[in-house]
Coordinates of C-alpha atoms in Angstrom, one line a residue:
M417 CA 124.3 42.1 157.3
N418 CA 121.8 43.1 154.8
K419 CA 122.8 45.2 151.8
N420 CA 119.6 46.3 151.2
F421 CA 119.5 47.6 155.0
L422 CA 123.0 49.8 155.0
A423 CA 122.1 51.1 151.3
V424 CA 118.9 52.6 153.1
E425 CA 120.6 53.8 156.2
K426 CA 123.1 55.8 153.9
D427 CA 120.4 57.5 152.3
I428 CA 118.4 58.3 155.8
H429 CA 122.2 59.4 156.6
G430 CA 122.2 61.8 153.7
F431 CA 118.9 63.1 154.1
A432 CA 119.5 63.9 157.7
Q433 CA 122.7 65.4 157.4
E434 CA 121.2 67.8 154.8
L435 CA 118.3 68.6 157.4
Y436 CA 120.6 69.1 159.7
F437 CA 122.3 71.7 157.9
R438 CA 118.9 73.2 156.9
N439 CA 117.8 73.8 160.8
E440 CA 120.7 75.1 161.4
V441 CA 120.1 77.6 158.7
A442 CA 116.5 77.8 160.1
I443 CA 117.6 78.7 163.6
D444 CA 119.6 81.5 162.6
L445 CA 117.3 83.3 160.3
V446 CA 114.3 82.6 162.9
E447 CA 116.6 84.6 165.3
K448 CA 117.1 87.1 162.8
D449 CA 113.4 87.6 162.4
E450 CA 113.2 87.5 166.2
Q451 CA 115.5 90.5 166.3
K452 CA 113.7 92.5 163.7
D453 CA 110.4 92.1 165.0
L454 CA 111.8 93.7 168.6
L455 CA 113.1 96.4 167.2
H456 CA 109.7 96.8 165.6
F457 CA 108.0 96.2 168.9
D458 CA 106.4 93.1 167.1
R459 CA 105.6 91.0 170.2
K460 CA 103.1 88.6 168.7
D461 CA 105.6 87.9 166.0
V462 CA 108.2 87.4 168.7
E463 CA 106.4 85.2 170.8
K464 CA 105.3 83.0 167.4
L465 CA 109.2 83.4 166.5
Q466 CA 110.9 82.4 169.9
E467 CA 108.3 79.4 169.8
I468 CA 109.6 78.2 166.5
A469 CA 113.4 78.4 167.6
S470 CA 112.9 76.6 170.7
V471 CA 110.7 73.7 169.0
L472 CA 113.9 73.6 166.2
Q473 CA 116.5 73.5 168.7
D474 CA 115.0 71.6 171.6
F475 CA 113.3 69.2 169.6
C476 CA 114.1 69.0 165.7
Q477 CA 117.9 68.7 166.3
P478 CA 118.4 66.6 168.8
Q479 CA 116.3 64.2 166.9
V480 CA 118.2 64.8 163.6
R481 CA 121.5 64.4 165.6
A482 CA 120.5 60.9 166.9
I483 CA 119.3 59.9 163.6
L484 CA 123.1 60.9 162.6
Q485 CA 124.7 59.0 165.0
V486 CA 122.6 55.9 164.7
S487 CA 122.7 55.8 161.1
E488 CA 126.8 56.3 161.6
N489 CA 127.1 53.0 163.5
T490 CA 124.8 50.7 161.1
K491 CA 127.5 48.5 161.1
D492 CA 127.0 48.2 164.7
V493 CA 123.4 47.7 164.3
K494 CA 121.6 44.4 163.5
N495 CA 118.7 44.6 160.6
D496 CA 116.6 46.9 162.5
F497 CA 113.6 47.7 160.0
K498 CA 111.9 49.5 162.8
L499 CA 114.0 51.5 163.1
I500 CA 114.3 52.6 159.7
Q501 CA 110.6 53.2 159.9
N502 CA 111.2 55.4 162.8
Q503 CA 113.9 57.6 161.1
A504 CA 112.4 57.9 158.1
H505 CA 108.9 58.9 160.0
Q506 CA 110.5 61.8 162.1
L507 CA 112.5 63.5 159.1
I508 CA 109.4 63.1 157.3
Q509 CA 108.2 65.6 160.4
N510 CA 110.9 67.5 160.5
F511 CA 111.3 68.3 156.8
S512 CA 107.4 69.0 157.0
N513 CA 108.2 71.7 160.4
L514 CA 111.1 73.6 158.1
E515 CA 108.7 73.7 155.1
K516 CA 106.0 75.2 157.2
L517 CA 108.6 77.5 158.8
V518 CA 109.6 79.0 155.5
T519 CA 105.2 79.0 154.7
Y520 CA 105.1 80.7 157.8
S521 CA 108.0 83.3 156.7
E522 CA 106.2 83.8 153.3
T523 CA 103.0 84.8 154.9
K524 CA 104.4 87.1 157.1
A525 CA 106.7 88.9 154.5
K526 CA 103.7 89.2 152.4
K527 CA 101.0 90.6 154.8
K528 CA 104.0 93.3 155.3
S529 CA 104.3 93.7 151.6
K530 CA 107.8 92.3 151.3
N531 CA 109.6 89.1 149.6
L532 CA 111.4 87.0 151.7
S533 CA 114.7 87.7 152.4
K534 CA 118.1 85.9 150.2
Q535 CA 118.6 83.6 152.8
W536 CA 114.9 82.4 153.4
L537 CA 114.7 81.9 149.6
E538 CA 117.5 80.0 149.6
L539 CA 116.3 77.2 152.3
K540 CA 113.0 77.2 150.7
Q541 CA 115.3 76.5 147.0
N542 CA 117.2 74.0 149.0
L543 CA 114.5 72.0 150.7
L544 CA 113.3 71.9 147.0
K545 CA 116.3 69.8 146.2
M546 CA 115.9 67.3 148.9
D547 CA 114.7 64.2 147.9
I548 CA 111.8 63.8 150.1
N549 CA 110.5 61.2 148.2
R550 CA 112.7 58.4 148.6
I551 CA 112.4 58.6 152.4
K552 CA 108.8 58.4 152.6
E553 CA 109.8 55.4 150.0
I554 CA 112.0 54.2 152.8
E555 CA 109.1 54.7 155.4
K556 CA 106.5 53.0 153.3
S557 CA 108.6 49.9 152.3
S558 CA 110.1 49.7 155.7
K559 CA 106.9 48.8 156.9
T560 CA 106.4 45.9 154.9
M561 CA 109.9 44.5 156.0
S562 CA 109.3 44.9 159.7

């Protein structure tokens, strides 16, 4: 078993774990915002938030969960750098979706002359702490390895 492969899979697994929990937080925050908008009869924002929540729950989370399951069992997987490339690409997409969600929430708050809630700010800060550049580096280097 290639030690480089195992090290990369370990990095992917760690990032995927963080992303999985950030997605969970985002889903909760979106649902809370959705409830607030329902109380204010803001149908357009409710529909947008429902769409976002659906994407997170039905697409992003299962994808990240699958990456977690595969990367937990790397000893059972042969050196498959195409797999690593796909995992990294999917993590980058999911991370980008969370960044866009935070940006959307910021824009929405500004329109209402409000600041982001403490929970949204925390999510934003936690995303900034994640090493997305490492995952981008993995994606790029795995293209030359496969």
